[in-house]
XYZ file of C-alpha atoms in Angstrom:
574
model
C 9.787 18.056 -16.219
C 6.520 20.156 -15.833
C 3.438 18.243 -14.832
C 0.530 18.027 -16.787
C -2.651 18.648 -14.963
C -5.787 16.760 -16.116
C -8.724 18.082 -14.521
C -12.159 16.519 -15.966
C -15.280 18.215 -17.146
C -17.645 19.592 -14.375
C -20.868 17.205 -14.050
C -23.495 18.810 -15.601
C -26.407 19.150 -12.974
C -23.556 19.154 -10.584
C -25.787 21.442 -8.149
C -28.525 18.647 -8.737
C -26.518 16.167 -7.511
C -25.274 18.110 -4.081
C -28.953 18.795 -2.901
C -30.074 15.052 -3.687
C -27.125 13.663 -1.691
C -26.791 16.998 0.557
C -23.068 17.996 0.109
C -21.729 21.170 -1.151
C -21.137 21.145 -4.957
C -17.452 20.236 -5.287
C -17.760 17.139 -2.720
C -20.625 15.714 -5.261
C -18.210 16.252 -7.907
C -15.794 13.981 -5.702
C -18.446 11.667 -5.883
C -18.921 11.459 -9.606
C -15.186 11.191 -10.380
C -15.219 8.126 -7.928
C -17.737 6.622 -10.098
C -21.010 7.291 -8.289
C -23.592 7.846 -10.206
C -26.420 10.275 -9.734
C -28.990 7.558 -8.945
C -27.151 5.713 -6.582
C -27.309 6.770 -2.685
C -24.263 7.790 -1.659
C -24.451 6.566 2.201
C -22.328 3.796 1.654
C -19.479 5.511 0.503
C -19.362 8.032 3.018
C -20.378 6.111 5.822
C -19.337 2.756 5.316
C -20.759 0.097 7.284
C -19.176 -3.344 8.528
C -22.197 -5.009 8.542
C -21.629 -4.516 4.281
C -18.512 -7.098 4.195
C -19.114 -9.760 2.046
C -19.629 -13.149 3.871
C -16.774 -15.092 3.780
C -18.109 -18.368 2.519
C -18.194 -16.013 -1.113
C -14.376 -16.524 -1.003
C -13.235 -19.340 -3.400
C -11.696 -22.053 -1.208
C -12.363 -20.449 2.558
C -14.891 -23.105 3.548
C -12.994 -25.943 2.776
C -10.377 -24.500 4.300
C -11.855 -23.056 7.311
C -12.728 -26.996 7.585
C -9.636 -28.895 7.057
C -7.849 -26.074 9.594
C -10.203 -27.046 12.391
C -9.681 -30.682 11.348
C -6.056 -30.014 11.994
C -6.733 -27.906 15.800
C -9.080 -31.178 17.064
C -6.321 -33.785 15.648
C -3.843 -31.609 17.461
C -1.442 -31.559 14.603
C 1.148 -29.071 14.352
C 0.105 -25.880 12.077
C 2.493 -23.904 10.546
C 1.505 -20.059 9.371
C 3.823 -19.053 6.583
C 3.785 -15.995 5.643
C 5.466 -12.773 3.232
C 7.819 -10.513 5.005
C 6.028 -7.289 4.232
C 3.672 -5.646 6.289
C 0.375 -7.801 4.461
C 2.230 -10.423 5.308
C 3.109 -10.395 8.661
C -0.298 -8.741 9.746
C -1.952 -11.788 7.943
C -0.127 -14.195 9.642
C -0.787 -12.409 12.966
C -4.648 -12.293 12.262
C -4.570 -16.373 11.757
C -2.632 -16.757 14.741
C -4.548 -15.247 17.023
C -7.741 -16.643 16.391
C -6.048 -20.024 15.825
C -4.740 -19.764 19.076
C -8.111 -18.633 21.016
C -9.529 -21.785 18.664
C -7.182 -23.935 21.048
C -4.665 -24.697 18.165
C -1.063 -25.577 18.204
C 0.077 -23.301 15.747
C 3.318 -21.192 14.919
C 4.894 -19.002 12.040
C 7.602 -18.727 9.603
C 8.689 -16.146 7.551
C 11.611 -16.081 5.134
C 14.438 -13.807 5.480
C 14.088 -11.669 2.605
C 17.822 -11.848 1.391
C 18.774 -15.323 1.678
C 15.774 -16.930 1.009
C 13.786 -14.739 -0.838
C 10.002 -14.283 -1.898
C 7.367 -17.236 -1.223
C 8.005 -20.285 -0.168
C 10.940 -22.392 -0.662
C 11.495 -25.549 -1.207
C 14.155 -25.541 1.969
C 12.295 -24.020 4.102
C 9.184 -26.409 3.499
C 10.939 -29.931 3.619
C 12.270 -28.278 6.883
C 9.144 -27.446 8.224
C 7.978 -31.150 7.315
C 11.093 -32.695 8.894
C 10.576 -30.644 12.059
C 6.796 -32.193 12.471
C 4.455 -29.684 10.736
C 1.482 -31.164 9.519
C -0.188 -28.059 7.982
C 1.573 -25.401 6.344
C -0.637 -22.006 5.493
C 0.690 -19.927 3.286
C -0.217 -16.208 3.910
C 0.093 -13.794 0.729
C 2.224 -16.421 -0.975
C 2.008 -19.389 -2.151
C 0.218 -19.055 -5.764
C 3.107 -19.568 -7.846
C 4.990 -22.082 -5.697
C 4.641 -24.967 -7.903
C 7.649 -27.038 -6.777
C 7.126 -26.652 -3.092
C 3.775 -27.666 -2.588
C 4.935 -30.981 -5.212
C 7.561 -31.489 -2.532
C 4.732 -31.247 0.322
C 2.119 -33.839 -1.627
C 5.263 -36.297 -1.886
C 5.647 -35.583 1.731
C 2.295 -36.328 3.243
C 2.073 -32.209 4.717
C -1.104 -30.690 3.702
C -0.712 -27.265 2.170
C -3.263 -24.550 1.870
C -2.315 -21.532 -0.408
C -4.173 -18.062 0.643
C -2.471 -15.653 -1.461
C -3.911 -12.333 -3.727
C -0.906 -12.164 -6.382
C -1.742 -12.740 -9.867
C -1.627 -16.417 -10.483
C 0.570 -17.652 -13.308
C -0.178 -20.672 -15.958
C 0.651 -23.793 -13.050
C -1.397 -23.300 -9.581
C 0.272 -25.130 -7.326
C -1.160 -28.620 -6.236
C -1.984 -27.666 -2.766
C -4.902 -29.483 -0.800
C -7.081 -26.010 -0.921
C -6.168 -22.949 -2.706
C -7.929 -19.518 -0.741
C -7.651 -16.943 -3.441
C -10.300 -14.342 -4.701
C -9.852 -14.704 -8.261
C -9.207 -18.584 -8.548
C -11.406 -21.197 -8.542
C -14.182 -18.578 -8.193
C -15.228 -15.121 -8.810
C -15.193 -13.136 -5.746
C -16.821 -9.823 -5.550
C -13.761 -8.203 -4.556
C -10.835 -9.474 -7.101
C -8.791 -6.669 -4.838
C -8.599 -8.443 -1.658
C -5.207 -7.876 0.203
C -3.384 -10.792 1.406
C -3.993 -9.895 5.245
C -8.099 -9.322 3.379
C -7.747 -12.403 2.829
C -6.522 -13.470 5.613
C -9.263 -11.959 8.059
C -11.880 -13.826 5.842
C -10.354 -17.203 6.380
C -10.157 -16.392 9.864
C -13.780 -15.217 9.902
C -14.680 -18.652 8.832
C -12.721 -20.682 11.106
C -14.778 -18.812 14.062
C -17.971 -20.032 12.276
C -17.108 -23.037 11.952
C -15.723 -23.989 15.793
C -18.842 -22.028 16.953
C -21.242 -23.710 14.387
C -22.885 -20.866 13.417
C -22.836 -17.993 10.748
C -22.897 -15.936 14.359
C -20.453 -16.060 15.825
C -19.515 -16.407 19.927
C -18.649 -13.332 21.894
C -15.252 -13.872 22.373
C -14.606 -14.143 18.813
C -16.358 -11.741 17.679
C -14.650 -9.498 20.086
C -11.337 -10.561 18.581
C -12.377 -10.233 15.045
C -13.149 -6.806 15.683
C -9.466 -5.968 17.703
C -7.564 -8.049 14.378
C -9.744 -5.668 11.790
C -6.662 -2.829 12.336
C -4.441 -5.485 11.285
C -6.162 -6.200 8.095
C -6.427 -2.289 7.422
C -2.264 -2.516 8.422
C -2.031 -4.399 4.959
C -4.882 -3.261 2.891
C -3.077 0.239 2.837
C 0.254 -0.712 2.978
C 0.040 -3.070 -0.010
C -1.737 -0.534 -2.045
C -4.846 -2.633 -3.150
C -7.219 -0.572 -4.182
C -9.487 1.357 -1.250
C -12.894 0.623 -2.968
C -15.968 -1.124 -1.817
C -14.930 -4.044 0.869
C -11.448 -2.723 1.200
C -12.300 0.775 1.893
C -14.649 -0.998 4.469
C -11.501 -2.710 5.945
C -9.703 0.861 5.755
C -11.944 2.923 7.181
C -12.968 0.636 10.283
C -9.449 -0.620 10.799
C -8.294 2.928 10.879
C -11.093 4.290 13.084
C -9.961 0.936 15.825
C -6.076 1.995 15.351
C -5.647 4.525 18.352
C -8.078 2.787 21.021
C -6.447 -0.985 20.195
C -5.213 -3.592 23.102
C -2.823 -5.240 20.805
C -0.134 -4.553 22.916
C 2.567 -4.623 19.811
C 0.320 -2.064 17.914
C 0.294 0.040 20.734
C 4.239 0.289 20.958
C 4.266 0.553 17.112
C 1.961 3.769 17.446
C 4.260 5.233 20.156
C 7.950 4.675 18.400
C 6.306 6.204 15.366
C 5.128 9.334 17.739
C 1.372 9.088 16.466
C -1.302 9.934 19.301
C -4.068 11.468 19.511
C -7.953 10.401 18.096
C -7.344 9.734 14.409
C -4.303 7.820 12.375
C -5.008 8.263 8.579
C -3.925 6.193 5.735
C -0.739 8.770 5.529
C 0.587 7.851 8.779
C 0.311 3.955 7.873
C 2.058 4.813 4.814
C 5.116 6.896 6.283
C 4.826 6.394 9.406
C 3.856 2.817 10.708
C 4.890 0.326 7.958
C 8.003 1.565 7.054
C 8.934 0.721 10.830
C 7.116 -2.810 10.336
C 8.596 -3.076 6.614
C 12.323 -1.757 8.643
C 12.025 -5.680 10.216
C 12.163 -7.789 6.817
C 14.238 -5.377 4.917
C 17.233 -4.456 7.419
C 16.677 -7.837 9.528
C 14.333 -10.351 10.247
C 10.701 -10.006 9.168
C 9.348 -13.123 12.629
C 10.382 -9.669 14.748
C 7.206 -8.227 12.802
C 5.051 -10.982 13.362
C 6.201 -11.748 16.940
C 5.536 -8.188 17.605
C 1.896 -8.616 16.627
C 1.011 -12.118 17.855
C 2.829 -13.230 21.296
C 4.687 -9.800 22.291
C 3.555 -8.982 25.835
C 3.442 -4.861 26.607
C 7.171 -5.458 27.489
C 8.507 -7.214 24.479
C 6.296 -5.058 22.212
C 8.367 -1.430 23.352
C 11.680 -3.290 22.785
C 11.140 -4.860 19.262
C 9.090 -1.478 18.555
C 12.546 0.313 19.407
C 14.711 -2.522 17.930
C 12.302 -1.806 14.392
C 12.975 2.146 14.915
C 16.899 1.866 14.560
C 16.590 -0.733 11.816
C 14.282 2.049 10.297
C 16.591 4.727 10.312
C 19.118 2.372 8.696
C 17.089 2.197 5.541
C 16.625 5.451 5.674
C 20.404 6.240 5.102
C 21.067 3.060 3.117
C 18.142 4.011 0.990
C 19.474 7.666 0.400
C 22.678 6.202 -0.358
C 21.664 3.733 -3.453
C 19.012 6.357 -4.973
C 22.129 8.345 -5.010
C 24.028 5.870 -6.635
C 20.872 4.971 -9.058
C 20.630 8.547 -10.596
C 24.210 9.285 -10.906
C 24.386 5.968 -13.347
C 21.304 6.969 -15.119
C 22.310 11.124 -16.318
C 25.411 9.651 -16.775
C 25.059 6.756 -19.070
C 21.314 8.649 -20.330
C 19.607 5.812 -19.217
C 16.141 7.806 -19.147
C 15.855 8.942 -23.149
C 12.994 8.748 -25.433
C 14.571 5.540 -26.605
C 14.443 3.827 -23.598
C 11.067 3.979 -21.904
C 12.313 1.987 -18.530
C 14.844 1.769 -16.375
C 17.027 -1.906 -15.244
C 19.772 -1.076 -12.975
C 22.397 -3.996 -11.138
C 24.975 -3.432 -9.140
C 26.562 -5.588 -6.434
C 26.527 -4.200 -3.076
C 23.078 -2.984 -3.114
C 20.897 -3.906 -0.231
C 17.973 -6.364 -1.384
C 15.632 -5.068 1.270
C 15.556 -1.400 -0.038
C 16.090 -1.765 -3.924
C 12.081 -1.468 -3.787
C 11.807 2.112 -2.245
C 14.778 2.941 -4.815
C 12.845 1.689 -7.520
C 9.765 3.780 -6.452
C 11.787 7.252 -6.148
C 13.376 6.672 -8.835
C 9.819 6.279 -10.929
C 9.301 9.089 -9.052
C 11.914 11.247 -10.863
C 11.940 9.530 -13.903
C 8.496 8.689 -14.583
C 9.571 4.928 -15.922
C 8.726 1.662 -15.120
C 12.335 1.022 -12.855
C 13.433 -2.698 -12.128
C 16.504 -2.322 -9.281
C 18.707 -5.726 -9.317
C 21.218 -6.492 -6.037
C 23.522 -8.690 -7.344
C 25.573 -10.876 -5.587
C 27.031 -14.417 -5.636
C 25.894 -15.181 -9.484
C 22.566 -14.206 -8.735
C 20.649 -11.119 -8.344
C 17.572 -10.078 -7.021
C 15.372 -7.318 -7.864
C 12.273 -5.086 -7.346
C 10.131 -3.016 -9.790
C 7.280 -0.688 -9.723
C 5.462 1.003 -12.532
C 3.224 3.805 -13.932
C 0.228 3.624 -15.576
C -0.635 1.467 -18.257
C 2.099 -1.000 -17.948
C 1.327 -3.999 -16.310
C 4.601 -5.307 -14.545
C 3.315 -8.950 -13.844
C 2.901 -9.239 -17.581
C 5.814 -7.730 -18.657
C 8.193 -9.961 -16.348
C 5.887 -12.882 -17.524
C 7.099 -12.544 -21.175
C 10.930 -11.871 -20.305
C 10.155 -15.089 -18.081
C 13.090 -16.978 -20.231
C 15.845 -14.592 -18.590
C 14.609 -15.022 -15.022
C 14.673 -17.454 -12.119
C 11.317 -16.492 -10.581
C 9.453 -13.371 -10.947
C 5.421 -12.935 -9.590
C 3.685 -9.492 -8.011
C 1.100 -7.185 -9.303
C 0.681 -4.975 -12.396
C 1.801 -1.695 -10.519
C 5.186 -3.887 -8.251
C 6.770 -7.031 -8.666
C 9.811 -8.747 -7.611
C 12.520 -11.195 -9.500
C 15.567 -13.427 -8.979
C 17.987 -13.499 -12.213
C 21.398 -15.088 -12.773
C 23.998 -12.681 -13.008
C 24.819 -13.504 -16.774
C 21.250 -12.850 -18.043
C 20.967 -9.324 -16.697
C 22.119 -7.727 -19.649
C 19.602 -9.800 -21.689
C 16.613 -8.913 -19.623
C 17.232 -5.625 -19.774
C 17.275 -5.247 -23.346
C 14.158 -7.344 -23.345
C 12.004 -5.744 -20.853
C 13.189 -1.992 -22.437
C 12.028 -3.606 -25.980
C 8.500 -4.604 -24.196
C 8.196 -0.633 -22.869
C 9.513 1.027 -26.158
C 6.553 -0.907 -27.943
C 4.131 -0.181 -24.978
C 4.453 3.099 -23.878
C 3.865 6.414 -25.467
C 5.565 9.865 -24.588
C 2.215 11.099 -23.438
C 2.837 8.281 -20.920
C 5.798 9.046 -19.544
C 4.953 12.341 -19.205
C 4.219 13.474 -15.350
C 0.498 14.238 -15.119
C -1.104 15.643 -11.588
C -4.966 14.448 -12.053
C -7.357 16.960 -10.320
C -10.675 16.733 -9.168
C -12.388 20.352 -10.018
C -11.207 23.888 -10.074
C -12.630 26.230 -7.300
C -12.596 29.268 -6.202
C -10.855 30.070 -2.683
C -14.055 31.682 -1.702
C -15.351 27.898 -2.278
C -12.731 25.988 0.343
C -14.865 27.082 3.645
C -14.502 24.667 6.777
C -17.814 22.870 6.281
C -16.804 21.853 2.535
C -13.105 21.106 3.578
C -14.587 18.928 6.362
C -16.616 17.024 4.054
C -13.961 16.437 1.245
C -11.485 14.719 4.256
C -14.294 12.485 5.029
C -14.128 10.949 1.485
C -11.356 8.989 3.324
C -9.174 6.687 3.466
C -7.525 7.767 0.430
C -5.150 5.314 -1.575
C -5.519 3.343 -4.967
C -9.469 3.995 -6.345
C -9.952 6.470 -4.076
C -7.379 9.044 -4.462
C -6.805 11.869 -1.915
C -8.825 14.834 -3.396
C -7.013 17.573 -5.409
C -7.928 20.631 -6.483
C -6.797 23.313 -8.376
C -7.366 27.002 -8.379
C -8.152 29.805 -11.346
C -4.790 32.143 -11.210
C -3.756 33.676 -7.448
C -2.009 35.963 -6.687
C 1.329 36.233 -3.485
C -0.634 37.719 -0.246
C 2.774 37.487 1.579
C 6.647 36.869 1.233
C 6.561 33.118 0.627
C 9.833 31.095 2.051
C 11.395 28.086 2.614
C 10.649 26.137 6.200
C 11.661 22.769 8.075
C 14.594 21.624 9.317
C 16.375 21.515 5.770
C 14.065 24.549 4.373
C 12.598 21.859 1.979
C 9.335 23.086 2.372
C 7.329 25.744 0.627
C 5.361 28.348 2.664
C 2.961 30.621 1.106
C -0.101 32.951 1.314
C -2.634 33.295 -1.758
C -4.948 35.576 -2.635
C -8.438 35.755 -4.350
C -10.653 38.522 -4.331
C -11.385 38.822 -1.005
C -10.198 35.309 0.286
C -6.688 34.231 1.235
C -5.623 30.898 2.090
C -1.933 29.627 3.325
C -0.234 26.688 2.066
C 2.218 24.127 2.574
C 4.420 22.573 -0.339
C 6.370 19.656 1.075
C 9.700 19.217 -0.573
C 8.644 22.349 -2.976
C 11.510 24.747 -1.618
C 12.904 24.401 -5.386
C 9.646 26.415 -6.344
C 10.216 29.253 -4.370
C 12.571 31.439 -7.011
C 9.962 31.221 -9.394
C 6.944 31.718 -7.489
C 9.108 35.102 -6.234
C 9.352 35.805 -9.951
C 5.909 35.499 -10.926
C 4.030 36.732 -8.152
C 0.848 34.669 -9.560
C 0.256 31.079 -10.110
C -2.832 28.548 -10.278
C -2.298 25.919 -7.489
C -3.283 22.140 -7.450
C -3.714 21.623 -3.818
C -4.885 19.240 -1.280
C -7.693 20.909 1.463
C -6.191 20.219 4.805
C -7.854 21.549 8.330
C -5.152 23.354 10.546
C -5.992 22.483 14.130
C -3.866 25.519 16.566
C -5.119 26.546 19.920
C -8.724 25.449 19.808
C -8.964 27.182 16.430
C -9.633 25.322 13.302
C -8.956 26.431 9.859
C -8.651 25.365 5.968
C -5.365 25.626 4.421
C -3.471 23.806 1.073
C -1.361 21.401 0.477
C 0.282 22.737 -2.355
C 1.244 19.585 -5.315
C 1.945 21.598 -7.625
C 2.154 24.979 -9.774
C 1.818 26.385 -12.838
C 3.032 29.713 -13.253
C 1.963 32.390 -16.288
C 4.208 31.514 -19.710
């Protein structure tokens, strides 16, 4: 299906704007679409500053917390992390660990295994925890909707503390504190990730064992080597990259290549990234997939080991142990998309009548139905809910598009399900096998009355059209320091007037899925690069002119630096 482009209004005084703030005319357009406004200074977006983090006493329940958790480290009790399997999680657990651990604590983690036990905490893996001494359990980017387990801990004496960022449901769980940014408070940032969340708390314990809002070197040392961590999960979880996150991001990011975590460092090598810079790309494709590899193909305490207690030695083997597990999902992954597109031509699951997508089958792998359900939003352009069934039950994994909020969606098909909780844009469920039909029909009823066909059409939002002349080195260099891109602060695209073919374009990489090409305008050319375009290439032969929404990347060859595209998409003449 062709994309439609949406590509805003210029700002008027748009040349106004670029003098006042001193960037060239299409980067202060960046800044308006990001919501800066011309009276506003625009240092703190493009050079964002750590000192600018909120303080973590803001944080609804982190000082009470941050008090009964250093209760528990002088009273020597036993302190059990518990934490998601994904990458937020286990980063989040990691960050409380360590400073636990430097706070003298006797502390240790859990994580579920993602297919037998599922999302959250559960109620067997809590009265086990109690049985085998633990007398604090902290939940890491869980915990909010686990009513029944933290009833089971109150009847048991264990103290529970909830830190969690998922949208809360009608019960909150009776735990002793509750560390959430958007309950029992309003927090500046109602987008903190879980491991966000997690590096607050953790900020506040080192207040409090120092006794000061300052805190003592050592901890403030270790702060700063965890703040990668936190960035780990910001990006991978796809919060939002505005104000404190994009803090998080950007400063997490910048500490990535120079850490001394040793299981960071062997992460960064099995994924082949070196060099000065790791973007918010290569955390997305490159470094938690391999962490995400541990909880989806295995265990997800391989992940957290790897960050917390993994000397240099362990790190390299778990790193190459998360590697192989990878490249299993890969396959397994290519194998159920497969399987996921064949049912839906064939049974036209994707029609106007039905405006999302439920598929089940048994044999499906629970720990990649989510990446499924992603590509096949991808293609389809429909909220997608992909169900593993097996034994009477399934469980499943959704993700959306805009304007349709998953979380309240599954919350009124609630009746059919066992458990459901997650955000508006992914979420996650466990339904009996004989209500699958049912929630299907009731969760396409909920899209048919919610989404339009101007919403499930493909659009490709753009920033500004420019010239090619425009795209020099300085400007391209200023638009790539906009980063980290992600949610609320989208990687900048542009698009062109029409170009014209400078050179024979052709298909490249290993499987000639790529799109290589040379454009022309007036006197300027530029070369791009269309990942996974090769299917373009017929019809850009054809046509010999096009407008191009692109992406201004900076080509780095022999000491010689130039701008280039990274060609989205193309329109070609009707």
């Amino acid at each position: 299906m062709p994309k439609k482009w949406i590509i805003p209004p210029p700002a008027t005084q748009c040349e106004t704007f670029a003098r006042q703030w001193r960037v060239p005319p299409v980067v202060a357009q960046l800044l308006i679409n990001r919501g800066l406004s011309p009276d506003q200074p625009c240092d703190g977006f493009l050079s964002p500053q750590l000192r600018d983090l909120y303080p973590p006493e803001l944080l609804p329940g982190v000082t009470e917390a941050a008090r009964r958790i250093t209760d528990a480290v002088r009273e020597k009790r036993r302190i059990v992390l518990y934490g998601d399997y994904d990458v937020d999680g286990t980063t989040g657990v990691a960050i409380l660990w360590h400073v636990l651990r430097l706070a003298g604590g006797d502390v240790s983690f859990y994580v579920p295994h993602r297919v037998e036990e599922g999302y959250g905490l559960n109620l067997d893996a809590v009265n086990r925890l109690a049985d085998e001494g633990a007398g604090l359990i902290v939940s890491v980017d869980c915990g909010i909707t686990a009513v029944e387990a933290a009833e089971a801990l109150a009847v048991r004496g264990v103290e529970l503390i909830v830190t969690d960022h998922h949208t809360p449901q009608e019960r909150i769980p009776p735990a002793a504190v509750i560390v959430h940014p958007t309950v029992g408070g309003d927090y500046p940032n109602p987008h903190l990730s879980g491991s966000g969340v997690a590096f607050k708390l953790a900020w506040a314990i080192a207040q409090r064992v120092c006794g000061s809002e300052r805190v003592a070197p050592e901890y403030r040392d270790l702060l700063q080597e965890l703040l990668p961590l936190a960035a780990l999960g910001t990006i991978a979880d796809v919060v939002p990259l505005i104000g404190e996150n994009r803090i998080i991001a950007r400063h997490g990011l910048n500490a990535l290549p120079t850490t001394r975590l040793a299981g960071v460092r062997a992460l960064i090598e099995s994924a082949g990234l070196g060099g000065e810079k790791i973007s918010c790309y290569d955390v997305g494709f490159k470094l938690a997939p391999r962490i995400n590899a541990a909880g989806r193909m295995g265990h997800a305490r391989l992940a957290v080991e790897l960050f917390t207690r993994a000397d240099a030695a362990r790190a390299r083997e778990i790193a190459i142990y998360l590697e192989e597990h990878n490249r299993s999902r890969q396959s397994t992954e290519r194998k159920i998309v497969k399987q996921a597109c064949e049912m839906i031509e064939r049974d036209n699951l994707a029609g106007d009548a039905r405006r999302a997508i439920v598929l089940a089958a048994e044999g499906w792998h629970a720990g990649v139905i989510g990446i499924v359900a992603a590509r096949v939003v991808g293609r389809y352009h429909r909220p997608t809910v992909m169900i593993a069934l097996g034994s009477g039950e399934g469980q499943g994994s959704a993700r959306s598009i805009q304007h349709f909020d998953l979380a309240a969606a599954l919350a009124e098909c609630g009746g059919h399900l066992l458990a459901h909780g997650g955000h508006a844009a992914a979420a996650g469920l466990r339904i009996a096998t004989d209500r699958v039909a049912a929630f299907t029909e009731a969760f396409i009823d909920i899209a048919n009355n919610r989404l339009t066909g101007d919403d499930l059409t493909p659009k490709v939002r753009l920033d500004a059209e420019v010239s090619l002349d425009a795209m020099t080195l300085p400007t391209a260099e200023a638009i790539i320091g906009l980063g980290p891109f992600g949610v609320g602060n989208p990687r900048p695209l542009l698009a062109t007037d029409w170009v014209e073919l400078a050179a024979e374009p052709r298909c490249v990489g290993s499987g000639s899925d790529h799109l290589q090409a040379t454009f022309r305008q007036g006197g300027v050319q530029l070369k791009g690069i269309g990942f996974g375009l090769a299917g373009e290439l017929e019809d850009l032969k054809q046509h010999r002119r096009c407008r191009v929404a692109f992406e201004p990347i900076i080509n780095d060859f022999n000491g010689r630096r130039s701008v280039e595209m990274q060609i989205v998409d193309m329109h070609f003449p009707p």
